[in-house]
Tab-separated table of C-alpha atoms and ligand atoms in Angstrom:
chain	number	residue	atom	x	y	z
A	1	UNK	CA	-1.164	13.056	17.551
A	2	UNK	CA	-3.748	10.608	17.474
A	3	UNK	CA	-7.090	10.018	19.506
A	4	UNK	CA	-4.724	8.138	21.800
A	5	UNK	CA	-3.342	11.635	22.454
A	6	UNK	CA	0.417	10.291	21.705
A	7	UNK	CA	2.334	10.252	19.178
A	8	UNK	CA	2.946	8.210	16.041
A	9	UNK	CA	6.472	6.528	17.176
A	10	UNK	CA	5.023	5.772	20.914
A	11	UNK	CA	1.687	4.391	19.279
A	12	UNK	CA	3.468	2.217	17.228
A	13	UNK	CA	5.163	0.467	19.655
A	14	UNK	CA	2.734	0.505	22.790
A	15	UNK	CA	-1.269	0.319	21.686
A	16	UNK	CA	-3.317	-2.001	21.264
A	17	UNK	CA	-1.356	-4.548	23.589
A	18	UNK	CA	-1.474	-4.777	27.213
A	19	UNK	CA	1.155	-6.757	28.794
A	20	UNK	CA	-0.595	-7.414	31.963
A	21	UNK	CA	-3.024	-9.309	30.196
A	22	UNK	CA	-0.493	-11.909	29.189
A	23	UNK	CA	1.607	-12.718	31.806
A	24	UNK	CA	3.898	-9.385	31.778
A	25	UNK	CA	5.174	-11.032	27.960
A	26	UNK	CA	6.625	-7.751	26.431
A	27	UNK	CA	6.058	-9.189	22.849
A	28	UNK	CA	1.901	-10.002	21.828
A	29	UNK	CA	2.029	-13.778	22.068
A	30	UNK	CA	1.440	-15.633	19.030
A	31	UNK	CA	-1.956	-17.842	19.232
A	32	UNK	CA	-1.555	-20.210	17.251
A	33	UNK	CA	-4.811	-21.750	17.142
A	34	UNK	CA	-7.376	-22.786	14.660
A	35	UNK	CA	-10.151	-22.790	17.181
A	36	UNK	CA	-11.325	-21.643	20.634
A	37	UNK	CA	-13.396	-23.498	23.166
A	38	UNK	CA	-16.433	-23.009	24.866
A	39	UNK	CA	-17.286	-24.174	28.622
A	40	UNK	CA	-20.768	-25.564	27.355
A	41	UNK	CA	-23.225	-25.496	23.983
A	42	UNK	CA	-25.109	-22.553	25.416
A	43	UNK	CA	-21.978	-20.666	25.526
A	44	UNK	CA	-21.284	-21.837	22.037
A	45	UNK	CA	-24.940	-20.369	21.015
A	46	UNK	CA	-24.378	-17.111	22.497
A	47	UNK	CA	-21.017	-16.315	20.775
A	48	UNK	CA	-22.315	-17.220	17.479
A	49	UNK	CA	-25.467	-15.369	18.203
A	50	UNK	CA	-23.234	-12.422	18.807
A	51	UNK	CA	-24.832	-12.144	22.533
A	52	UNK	CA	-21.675	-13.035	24.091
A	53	UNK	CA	-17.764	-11.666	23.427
A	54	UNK	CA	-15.368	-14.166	22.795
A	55	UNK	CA	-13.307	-15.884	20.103
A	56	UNK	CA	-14.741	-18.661	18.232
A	57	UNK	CA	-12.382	-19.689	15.248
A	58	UNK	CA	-9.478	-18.037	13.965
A	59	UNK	CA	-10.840	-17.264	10.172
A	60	UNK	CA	-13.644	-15.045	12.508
A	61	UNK	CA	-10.763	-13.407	14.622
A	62	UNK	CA	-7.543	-14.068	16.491
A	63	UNK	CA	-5.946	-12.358	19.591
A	64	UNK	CA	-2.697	-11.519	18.127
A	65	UNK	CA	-4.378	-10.569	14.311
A	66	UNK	CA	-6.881	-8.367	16.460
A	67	UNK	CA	-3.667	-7.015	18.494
A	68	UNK	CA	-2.559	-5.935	15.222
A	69	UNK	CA	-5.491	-4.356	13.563
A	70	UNK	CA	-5.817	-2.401	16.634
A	71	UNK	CA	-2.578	-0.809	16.333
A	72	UNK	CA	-2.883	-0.213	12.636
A	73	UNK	CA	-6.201	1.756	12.789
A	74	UNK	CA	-4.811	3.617	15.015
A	75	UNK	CA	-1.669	4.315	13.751
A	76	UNK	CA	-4.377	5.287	10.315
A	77	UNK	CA	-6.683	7.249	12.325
A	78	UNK	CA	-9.352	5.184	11.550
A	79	UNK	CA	-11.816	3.550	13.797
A	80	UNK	CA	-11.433	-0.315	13.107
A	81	UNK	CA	-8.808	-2.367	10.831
A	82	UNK	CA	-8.977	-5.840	9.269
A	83	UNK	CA	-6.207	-7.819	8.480
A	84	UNK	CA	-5.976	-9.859	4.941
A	85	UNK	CA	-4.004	-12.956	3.351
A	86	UNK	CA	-2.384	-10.294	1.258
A	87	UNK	CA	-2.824	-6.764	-0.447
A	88	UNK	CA	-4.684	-8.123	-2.831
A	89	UNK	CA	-6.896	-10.303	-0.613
A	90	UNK	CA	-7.739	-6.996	1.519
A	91	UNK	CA	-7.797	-4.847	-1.910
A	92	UNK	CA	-10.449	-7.757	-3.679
A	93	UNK	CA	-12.616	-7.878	0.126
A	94	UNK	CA	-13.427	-3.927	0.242
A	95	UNK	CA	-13.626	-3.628	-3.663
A	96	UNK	CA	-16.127	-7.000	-3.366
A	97	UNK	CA	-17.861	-5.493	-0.335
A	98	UNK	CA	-19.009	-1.371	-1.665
A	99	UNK	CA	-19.999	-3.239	-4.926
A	100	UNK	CA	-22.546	-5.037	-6.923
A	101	UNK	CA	-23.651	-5.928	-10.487
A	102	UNK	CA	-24.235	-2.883	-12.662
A	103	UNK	CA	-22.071	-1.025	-10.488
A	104	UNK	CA	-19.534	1.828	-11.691
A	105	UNK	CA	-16.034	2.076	-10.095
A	106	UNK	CA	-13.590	5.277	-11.105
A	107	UNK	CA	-9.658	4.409	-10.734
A	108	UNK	CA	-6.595	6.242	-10.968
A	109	UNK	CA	-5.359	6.120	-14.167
A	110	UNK	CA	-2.470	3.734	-12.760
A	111	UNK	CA	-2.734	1.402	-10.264
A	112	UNK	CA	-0.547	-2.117	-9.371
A	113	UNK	CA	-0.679	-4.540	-11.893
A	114	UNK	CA	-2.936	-7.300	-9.965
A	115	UNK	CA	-5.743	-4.403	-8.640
A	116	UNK	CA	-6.171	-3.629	-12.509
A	117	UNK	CA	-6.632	-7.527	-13.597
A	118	UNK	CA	-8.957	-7.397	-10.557
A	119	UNK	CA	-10.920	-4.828	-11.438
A	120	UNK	CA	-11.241	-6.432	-15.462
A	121	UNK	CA	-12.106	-9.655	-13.676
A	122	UNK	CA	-14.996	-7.973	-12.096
A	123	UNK	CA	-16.092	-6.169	-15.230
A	124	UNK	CA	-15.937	-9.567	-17.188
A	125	UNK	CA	-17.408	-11.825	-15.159
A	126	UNK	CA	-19.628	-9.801	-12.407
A	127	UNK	CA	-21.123	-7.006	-14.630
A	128	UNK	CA	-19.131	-4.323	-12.255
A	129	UNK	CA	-17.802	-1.748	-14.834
A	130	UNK	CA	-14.474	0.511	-14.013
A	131	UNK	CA	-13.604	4.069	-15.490
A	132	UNK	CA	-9.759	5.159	-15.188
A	133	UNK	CA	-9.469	8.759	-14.796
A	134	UNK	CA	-5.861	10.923	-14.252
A	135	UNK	CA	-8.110	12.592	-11.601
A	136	UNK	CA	-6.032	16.125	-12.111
A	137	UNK	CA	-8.795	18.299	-12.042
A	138	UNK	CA	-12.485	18.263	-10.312
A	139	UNK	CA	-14.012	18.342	-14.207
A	140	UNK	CA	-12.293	14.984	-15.019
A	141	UNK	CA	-13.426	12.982	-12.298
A	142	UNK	CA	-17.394	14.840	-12.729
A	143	UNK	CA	-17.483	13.705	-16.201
A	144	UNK	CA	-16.968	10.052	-15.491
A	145	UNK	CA	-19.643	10.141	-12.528
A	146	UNK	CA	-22.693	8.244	-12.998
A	147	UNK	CA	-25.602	7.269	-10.911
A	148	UNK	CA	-23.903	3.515	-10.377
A	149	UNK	CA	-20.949	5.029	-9.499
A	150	UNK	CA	-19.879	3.832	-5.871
A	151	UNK	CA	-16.489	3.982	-5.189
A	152	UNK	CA	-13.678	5.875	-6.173
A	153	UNK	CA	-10.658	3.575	-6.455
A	154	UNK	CA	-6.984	6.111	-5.929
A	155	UNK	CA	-4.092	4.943	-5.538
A	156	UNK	CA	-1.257	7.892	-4.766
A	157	UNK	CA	1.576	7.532	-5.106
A	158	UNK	CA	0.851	5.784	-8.492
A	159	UNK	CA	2.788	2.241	-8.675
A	160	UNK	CA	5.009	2.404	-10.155
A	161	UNK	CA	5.366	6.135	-11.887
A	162	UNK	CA	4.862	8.114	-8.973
A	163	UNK	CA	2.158	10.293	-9.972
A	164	UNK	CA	0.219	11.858	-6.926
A	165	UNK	CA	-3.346	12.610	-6.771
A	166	UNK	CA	-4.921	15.543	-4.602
A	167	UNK	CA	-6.707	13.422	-1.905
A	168	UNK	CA	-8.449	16.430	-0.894
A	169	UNK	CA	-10.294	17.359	-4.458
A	170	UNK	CA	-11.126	13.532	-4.781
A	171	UNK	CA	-13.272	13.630	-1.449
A	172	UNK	CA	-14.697	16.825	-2.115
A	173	UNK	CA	-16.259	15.704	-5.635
A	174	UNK	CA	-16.623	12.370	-4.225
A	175	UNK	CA	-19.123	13.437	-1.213
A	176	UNK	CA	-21.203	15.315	-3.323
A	177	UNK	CA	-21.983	11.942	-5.303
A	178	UNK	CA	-21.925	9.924	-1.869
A	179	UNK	CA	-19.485	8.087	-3.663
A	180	UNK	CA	-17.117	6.159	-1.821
A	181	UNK	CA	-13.124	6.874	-1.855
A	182	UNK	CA	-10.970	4.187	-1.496
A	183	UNK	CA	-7.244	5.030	-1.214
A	184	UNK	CA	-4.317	2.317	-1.397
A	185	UNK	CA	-1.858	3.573	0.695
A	186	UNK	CA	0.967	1.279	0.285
A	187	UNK	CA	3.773	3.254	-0.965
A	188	UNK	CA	3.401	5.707	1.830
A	189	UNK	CA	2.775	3.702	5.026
A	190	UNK	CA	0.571	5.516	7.751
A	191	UNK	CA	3.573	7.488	8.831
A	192	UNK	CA	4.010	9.277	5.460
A	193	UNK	CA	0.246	10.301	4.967
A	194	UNK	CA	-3.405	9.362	6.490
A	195	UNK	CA	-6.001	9.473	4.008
A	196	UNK	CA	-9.118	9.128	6.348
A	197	UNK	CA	-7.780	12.278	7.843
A	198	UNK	CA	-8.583	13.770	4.529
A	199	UNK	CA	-11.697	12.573	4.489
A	200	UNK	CA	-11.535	9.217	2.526
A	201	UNK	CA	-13.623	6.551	3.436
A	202	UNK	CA	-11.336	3.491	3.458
A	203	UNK	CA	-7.151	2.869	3.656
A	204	UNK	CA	-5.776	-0.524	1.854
A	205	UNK	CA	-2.183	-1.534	2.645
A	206	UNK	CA	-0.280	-4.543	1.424
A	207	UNK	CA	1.209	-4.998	4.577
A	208	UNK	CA	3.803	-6.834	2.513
A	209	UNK	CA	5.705	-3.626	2.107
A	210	UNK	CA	6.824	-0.911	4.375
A	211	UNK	CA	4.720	-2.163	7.468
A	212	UNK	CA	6.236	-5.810	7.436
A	213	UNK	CA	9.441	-3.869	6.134
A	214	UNK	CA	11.403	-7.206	6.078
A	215	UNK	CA	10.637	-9.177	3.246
A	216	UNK	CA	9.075	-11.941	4.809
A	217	UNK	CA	5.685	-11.837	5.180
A	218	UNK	CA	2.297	-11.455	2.649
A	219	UNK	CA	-0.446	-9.339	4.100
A	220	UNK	CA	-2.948	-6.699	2.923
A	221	UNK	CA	-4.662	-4.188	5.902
A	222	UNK	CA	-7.867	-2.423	5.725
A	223	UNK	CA	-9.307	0.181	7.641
A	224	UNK	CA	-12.426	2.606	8.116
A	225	UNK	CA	-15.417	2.997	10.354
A	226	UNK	CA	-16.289	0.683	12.764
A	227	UNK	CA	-19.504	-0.515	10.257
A	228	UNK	CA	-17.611	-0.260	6.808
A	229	UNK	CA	-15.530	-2.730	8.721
A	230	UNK	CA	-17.650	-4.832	10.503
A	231	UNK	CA	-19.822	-5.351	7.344
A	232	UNK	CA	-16.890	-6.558	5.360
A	233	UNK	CA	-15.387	-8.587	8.795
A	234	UNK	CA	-18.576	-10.779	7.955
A	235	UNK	CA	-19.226	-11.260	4.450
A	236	UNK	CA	-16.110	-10.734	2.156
A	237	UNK	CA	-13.880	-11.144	4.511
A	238	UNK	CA	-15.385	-14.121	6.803
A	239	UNK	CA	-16.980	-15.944	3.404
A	240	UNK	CA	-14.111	-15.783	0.982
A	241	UNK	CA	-11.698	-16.166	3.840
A	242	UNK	CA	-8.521	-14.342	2.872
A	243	UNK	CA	-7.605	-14.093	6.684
A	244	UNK	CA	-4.107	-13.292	8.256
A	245	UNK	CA	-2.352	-15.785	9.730
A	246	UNK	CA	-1.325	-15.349	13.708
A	247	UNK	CA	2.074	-16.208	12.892
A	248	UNK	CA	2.311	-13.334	10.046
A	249	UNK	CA	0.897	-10.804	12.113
A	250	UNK	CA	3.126	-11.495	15.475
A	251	UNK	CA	5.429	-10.254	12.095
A	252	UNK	CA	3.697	-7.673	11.309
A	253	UNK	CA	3.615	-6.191	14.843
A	254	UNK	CA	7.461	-6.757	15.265
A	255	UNK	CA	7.706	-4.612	11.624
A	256	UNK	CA	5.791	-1.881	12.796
A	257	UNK	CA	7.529	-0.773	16.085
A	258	UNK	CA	10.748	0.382	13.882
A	259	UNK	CA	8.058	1.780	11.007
A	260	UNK	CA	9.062	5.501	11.659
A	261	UNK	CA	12.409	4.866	12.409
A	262	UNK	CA	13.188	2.803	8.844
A	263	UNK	CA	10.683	5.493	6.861
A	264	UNK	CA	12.757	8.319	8.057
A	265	UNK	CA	15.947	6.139	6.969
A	266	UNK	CA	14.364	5.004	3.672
A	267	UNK	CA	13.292	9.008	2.726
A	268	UNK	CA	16.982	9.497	3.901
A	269	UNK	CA	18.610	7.572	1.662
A	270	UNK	CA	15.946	8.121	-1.480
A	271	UNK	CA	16.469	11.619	-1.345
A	272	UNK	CA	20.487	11.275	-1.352
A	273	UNK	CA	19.883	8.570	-4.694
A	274	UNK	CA	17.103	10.936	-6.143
A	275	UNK	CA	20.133	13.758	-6.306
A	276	UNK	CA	22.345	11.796	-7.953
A	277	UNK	CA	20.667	9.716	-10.678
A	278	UNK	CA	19.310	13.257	-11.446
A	279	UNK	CA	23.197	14.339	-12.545
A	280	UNK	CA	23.935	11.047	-14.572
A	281	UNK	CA	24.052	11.488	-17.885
A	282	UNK	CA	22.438	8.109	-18.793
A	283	UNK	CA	19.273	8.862	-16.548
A	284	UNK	CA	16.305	10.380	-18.424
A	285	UNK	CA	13.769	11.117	-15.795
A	286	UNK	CA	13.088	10.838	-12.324
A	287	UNK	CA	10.339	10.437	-10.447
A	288	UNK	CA	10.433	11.186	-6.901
A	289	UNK	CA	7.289	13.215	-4.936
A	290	UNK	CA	9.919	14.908	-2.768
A	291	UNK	CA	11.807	16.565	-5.044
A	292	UNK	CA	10.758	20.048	-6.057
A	293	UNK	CA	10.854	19.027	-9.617
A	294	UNK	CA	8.428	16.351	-9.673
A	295	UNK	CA	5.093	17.435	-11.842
A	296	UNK	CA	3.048	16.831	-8.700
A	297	UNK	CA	5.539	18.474	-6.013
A	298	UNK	CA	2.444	20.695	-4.758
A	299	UNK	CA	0.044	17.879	-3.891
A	300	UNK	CA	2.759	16.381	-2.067
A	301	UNK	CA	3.051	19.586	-0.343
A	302	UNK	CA	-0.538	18.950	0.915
A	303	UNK	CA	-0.857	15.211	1.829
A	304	UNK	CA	2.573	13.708	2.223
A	305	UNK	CA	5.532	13.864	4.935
A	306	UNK	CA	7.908	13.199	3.055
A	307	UNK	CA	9.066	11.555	-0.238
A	308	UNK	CA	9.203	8.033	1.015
A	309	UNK	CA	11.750	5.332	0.024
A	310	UNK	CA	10.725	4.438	-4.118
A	311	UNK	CA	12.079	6.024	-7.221
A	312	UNK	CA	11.279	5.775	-10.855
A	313	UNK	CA	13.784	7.075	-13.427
A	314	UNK	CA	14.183	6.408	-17.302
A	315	UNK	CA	17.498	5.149	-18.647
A	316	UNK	CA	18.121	6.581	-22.392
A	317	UNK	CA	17.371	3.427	-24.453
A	318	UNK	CA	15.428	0.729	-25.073
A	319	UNK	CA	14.149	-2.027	-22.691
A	320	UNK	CA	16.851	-4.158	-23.702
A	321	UNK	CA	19.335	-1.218	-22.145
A	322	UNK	CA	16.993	-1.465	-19.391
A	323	UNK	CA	17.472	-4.725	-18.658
A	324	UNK	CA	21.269	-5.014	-19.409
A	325	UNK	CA	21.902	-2.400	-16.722
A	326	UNK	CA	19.405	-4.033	-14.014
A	327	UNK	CA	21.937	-7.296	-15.015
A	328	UNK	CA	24.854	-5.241	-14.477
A	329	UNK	CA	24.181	-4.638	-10.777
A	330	UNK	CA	26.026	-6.518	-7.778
A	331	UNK	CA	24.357	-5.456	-4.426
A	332	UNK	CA	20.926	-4.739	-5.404
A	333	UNK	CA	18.422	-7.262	-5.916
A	334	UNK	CA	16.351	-7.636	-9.419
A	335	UNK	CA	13.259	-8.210	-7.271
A	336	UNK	CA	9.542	-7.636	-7.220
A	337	UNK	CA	7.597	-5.866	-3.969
A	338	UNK	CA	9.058	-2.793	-1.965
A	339	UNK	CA	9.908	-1.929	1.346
A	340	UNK	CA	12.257	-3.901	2.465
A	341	UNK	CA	15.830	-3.768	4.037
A	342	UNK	CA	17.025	-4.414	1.317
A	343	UNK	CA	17.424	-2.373	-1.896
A	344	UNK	CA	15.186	-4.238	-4.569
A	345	UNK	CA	15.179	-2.977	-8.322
A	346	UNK	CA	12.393	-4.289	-11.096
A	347	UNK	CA	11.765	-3.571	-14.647
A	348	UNK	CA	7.606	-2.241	-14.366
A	349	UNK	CA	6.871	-3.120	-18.243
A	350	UNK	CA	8.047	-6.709	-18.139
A	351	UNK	CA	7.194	-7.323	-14.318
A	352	UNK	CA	5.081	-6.098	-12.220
A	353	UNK	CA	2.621	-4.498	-14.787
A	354	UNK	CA	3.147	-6.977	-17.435
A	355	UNK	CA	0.067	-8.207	-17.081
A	356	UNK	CA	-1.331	-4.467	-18.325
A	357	UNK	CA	-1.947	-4.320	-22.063
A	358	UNK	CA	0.647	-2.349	-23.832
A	359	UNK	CA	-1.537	0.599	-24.905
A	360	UNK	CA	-3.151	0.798	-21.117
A	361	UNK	CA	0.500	0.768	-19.813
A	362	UNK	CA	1.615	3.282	-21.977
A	363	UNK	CA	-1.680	5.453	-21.150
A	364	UNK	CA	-0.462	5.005	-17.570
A	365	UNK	CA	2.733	6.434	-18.110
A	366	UNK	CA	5.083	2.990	-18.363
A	367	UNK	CA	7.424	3.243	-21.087
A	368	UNK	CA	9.889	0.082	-21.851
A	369	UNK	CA	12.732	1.678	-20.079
A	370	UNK	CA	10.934	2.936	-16.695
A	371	UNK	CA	12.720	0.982	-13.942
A	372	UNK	CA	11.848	1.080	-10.152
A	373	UNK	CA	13.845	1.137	-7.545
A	374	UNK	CA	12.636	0.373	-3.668
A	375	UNK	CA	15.900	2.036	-1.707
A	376	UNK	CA	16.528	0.005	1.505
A	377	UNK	CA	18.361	0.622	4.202
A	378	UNK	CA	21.792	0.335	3.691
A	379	UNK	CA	24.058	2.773	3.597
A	380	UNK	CA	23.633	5.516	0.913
A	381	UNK	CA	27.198	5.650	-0.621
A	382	UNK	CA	26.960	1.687	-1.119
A	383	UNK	CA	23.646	2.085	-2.710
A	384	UNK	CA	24.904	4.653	-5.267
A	385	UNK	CA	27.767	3.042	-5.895
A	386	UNK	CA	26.510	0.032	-6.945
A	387	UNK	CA	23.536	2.163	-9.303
A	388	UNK	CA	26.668	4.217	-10.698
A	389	UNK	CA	29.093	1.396	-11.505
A	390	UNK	CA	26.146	-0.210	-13.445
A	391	UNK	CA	24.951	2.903	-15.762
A	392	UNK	CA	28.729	3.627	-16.499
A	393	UNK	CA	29.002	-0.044	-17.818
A	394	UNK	CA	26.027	0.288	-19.644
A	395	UNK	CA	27.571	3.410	-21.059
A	396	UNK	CA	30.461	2.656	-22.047
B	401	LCS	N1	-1.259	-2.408	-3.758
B	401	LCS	C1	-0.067	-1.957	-4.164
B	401	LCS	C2	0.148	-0.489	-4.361
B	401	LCS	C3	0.966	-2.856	-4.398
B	401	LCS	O1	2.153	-2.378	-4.791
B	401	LCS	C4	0.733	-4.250	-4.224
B	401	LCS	C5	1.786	-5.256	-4.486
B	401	LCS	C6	-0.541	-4.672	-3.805
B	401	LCS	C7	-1.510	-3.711	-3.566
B	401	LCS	C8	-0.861	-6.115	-3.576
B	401	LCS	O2	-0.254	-6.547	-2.402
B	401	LCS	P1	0.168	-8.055	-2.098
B	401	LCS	O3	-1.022	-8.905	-2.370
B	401	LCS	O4	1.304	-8.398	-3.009
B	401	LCS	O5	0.544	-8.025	-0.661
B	401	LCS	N2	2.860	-4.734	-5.194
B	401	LCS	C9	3.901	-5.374	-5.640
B	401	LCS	C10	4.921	-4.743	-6.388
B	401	LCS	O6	4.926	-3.595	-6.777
B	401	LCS	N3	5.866	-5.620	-6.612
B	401	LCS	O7	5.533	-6.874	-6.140
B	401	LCS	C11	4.250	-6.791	-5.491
C-alpha cells in the first residue's frame, strides 16, 4: 500500500492521470509538442520566473512525461520522479548532480558495463574519484569512507552476476557519514523491491527494461524527494538535456499498467528455468536470488518479492563453448537489454561488460563462460526446450 492508500496493481494503472481532464480519453494523450504558448510576454515572464504554473518547453516538462513520473514515484514510494533519454542519461544526471571535483563515490563491486565507464570518465576527466567495494559487511564499506565521500553508488541485483547487497546495512553506515545512497533498481522494477522504503536516498531505472517491458523504447527514471529532484530537474537534467520524449513515455505508461502482471509471469517462468538448468549436467552454476541456494538467499529474504525474471549460470567450458551454445539456440534471441517479452540471451564478457578490463571483470565475478539469460514471457516448456536442445548439442 502506498500513500495513495491502494495498492500496487490499481496504482499502476489509475494515478497520476485524470481522465476528466482530457476529454474522458482513457489513455494519457500524447503531447507532442516542442513548445507551449503564452497569452502575452508578462505571462511568459512569470512562468520563467517560476511565479506562475504552466508549461513552457518540453526539455523543461511535458504533460504526458509528467503523467508518467507521477505514476512512477508513486509506484517507488518516493516523492517526485524525473524521466531521462535513457538509463544512462538518468544514471549520468543524479551521479553529475550529488557530485563535484575532489569528490569520493563508493560502488558495488559490479555494476552495468556503461555506469562503470561513466564513473572512470568522471575520475579521468572531472577529478571525481570512485571506490568499488563488495559491500558484505558494515567494516568494508567504513574502511573506504572518507570525508569526500558523497554518494554511495549500489546496484542489487548485480548486472549481470546476481549478487545482492543488504540495502538496509548500506543506509545504516551510509547515514552516519550523511553520505548519499543511490540504488539502481533496474533488475527488480518497483514491484519486486522499493529502496527509498529502506531508507535510500535516490531509485535509478532504465526504463528500457521491465517498466517499458516491450523492447521498444530507451528511457532511464529517477526518483527521490521533492528537492533532490527538483535540483537535478534544473541543472543536470534541464542543462545537459537528456529528456524523455512524449512519444516514449505515452510507452512507458502503456508498459507499466501490465508491470505486476508480466513480473509475476517473468518470476513464474525464471523459477521453472532456474530448476532445470540446475539438473543439467553441462550447467556449472546458477545464479538466481530466489532460489534457496543462491550465496545471498537471506538478503533477498529482506528486500526482494521475489526472484524476478534474469538468470546467470556457467556452462563447463570455455567462452568459445559459451558462444557455440548461445549459436545453437532457435527461439531465443542473442540480444543485449532485459525485460522484454521476449526471451533474450547475451554473453556478459564479450557484451555487455566488454568494455570492463579483464582483471576488473574477473574481480566482479564475470568469468568467460557466464551467460545471461532475461526469461520472457512465453511459455515455460518452450523456453526450456529450446535452452535444453542447445546444451545437449553442445554436449554431444
Ligand atoms: N542500469 C542497469 C542495471 C542496466 O542494466 C542498464 C542497461 C542501464 C542502467 C542503462 O540503461 P539504458 O541507458 O540502456 O536504458 N543494461 C543493459 C544490459 O544489460 N544489456 O543492454 C543494456
Amino acid at each position: 500500500m502506498n500513500h495513495t492508500g491502494k495498492r500496487f496493481e490499481t496504482t499502476a494503472i489509475h494515478h497520476g492521470y485524470d481522465t476528466k481532464e482530457h476529454l474522458g480519453s482513457l489513455a494519457v494523450p500524447i503531447f507532442q509538442t516542442s513548445t507551449f504558448t503564452f497569452d502575452t510576454a508578462e505571462q511568459g515572464e512569470a512562468r520563467f520566473a517560476g511565479q506562475e504554473e504552466g508549461y513552457i518547453y518540453s526539455r523543461l516538462a511535458n504533460p504526458t512525461v509528467r503523467a508518467l513520473e507521477e505514476k512512477i514515484a508513486c509506484l517507488e514510494e518516493g516523492e517526485a520522479a524525473l524521466a531521462f533519454s535513457s538509463g544512462m542519461a538518468a544514471v549520468s544526471a543524479v551521479l553529475l548532480s550529488l557530485t563535484k571535483a575532489n569528490d569520493h563515490i563508493i560502488c558495488s563491486q559490479g555494476v552495468y558495463g556503461c555506469t562503470f565507464g561513466l564513473l572512470q570518465l568522471m575520475k579521468e576527466k572531472y577529478r571525481i574519484d570512485h571506490d568499488f567495494c563488495a559491500m558484505e559487511s558494515e567494516e568494508q564499506i567504513r574502511a573506504l569512507i572518507r570525508p569526500e565521500t558523497v554518494c554511495i553508488y549500489v546496484e542489487t541485483p548485480i548486472n549481470p552476476t546476481m549478487k545482492l547487497i543488504d540495502l538496509e546495512m548500506v543506509v545504516k553506515v551510509a547515514k552516519e557519514h550523511g553520505i548519499a545512497v543511490v540504488v539502481d533498481n533496474t533488475f527488480c522494477s518497483p514491484y519486486l523491491q522499493r529502496p527509498l522504503s529502506i531508507g535510500c536516498d535516490i531509485v535509478i531505472h532504465s526504463a528500457t527494461k521491465y517498466i517499458g517491458g516491450h523492447g521498444d523504447v530507451i528511457a532511464g527514471i529517477a526518483v527521490g524527494t521533492k528537492e533532490r529532484m527538483a535540483e537535478i530537474a534544473k541543472t543536470t537534467q534541464k542543462d545537459i538535456g537528456g529528456v524523455l520524449s512524449p512519444f516514449d513515455a505515452w510507452l512507458l505508461l502503456r508498459g507499466i499498467k501490465t508491470l505486476a502482471v508480466r513480473m509475476d509471469r517473468h518470476c513464474d517462468n525464471a523459477e521453472k528455468i532456474v530448476e532445470k538448468l540446475k539438473k543439467h549436467p553441462l550447467v556449472e552454476n546458477v545464479y538466481y536470488p530466489g532460489d534457496p541456494d543462491h550465496r545471498d538467499f537471506s538478503i533477498y529474504r529482506k528486500q526482494m518479492k521475489r526472484g524476478g525474471g534474469l538468470i546467470s549460470f556457467e556452462i563447463k567450458g570455455t567462452k568459445e563453448d559459451a558462444q557455440r551454445f548461445l549459436n545453437c539456440l532457435q527461439l531465443i534471441h542473442i540480444a543485449v537489454s532485459l525485460g522484454d517479452t521476449e526471451t533474450l540471451i547475451q554473453h556478459p564478457a564479450t557484451m555487455t561488460h566488454a568494455v570492463v578490463p579483464e582483471e576488473a571483470r574477473k574481480q566482479m565475478g564475470i568469468s568467460d563462460s557466464l551467460i545471461r539469460l532475461s526469461v520472457g514471457l512465453e511459455a515455460w516448456e518452450d523456453i526450456w526446450s529450446d535452452l535444453e536442445q542447445a546444451l545437449d548439442q553442445c554436449q554431444a
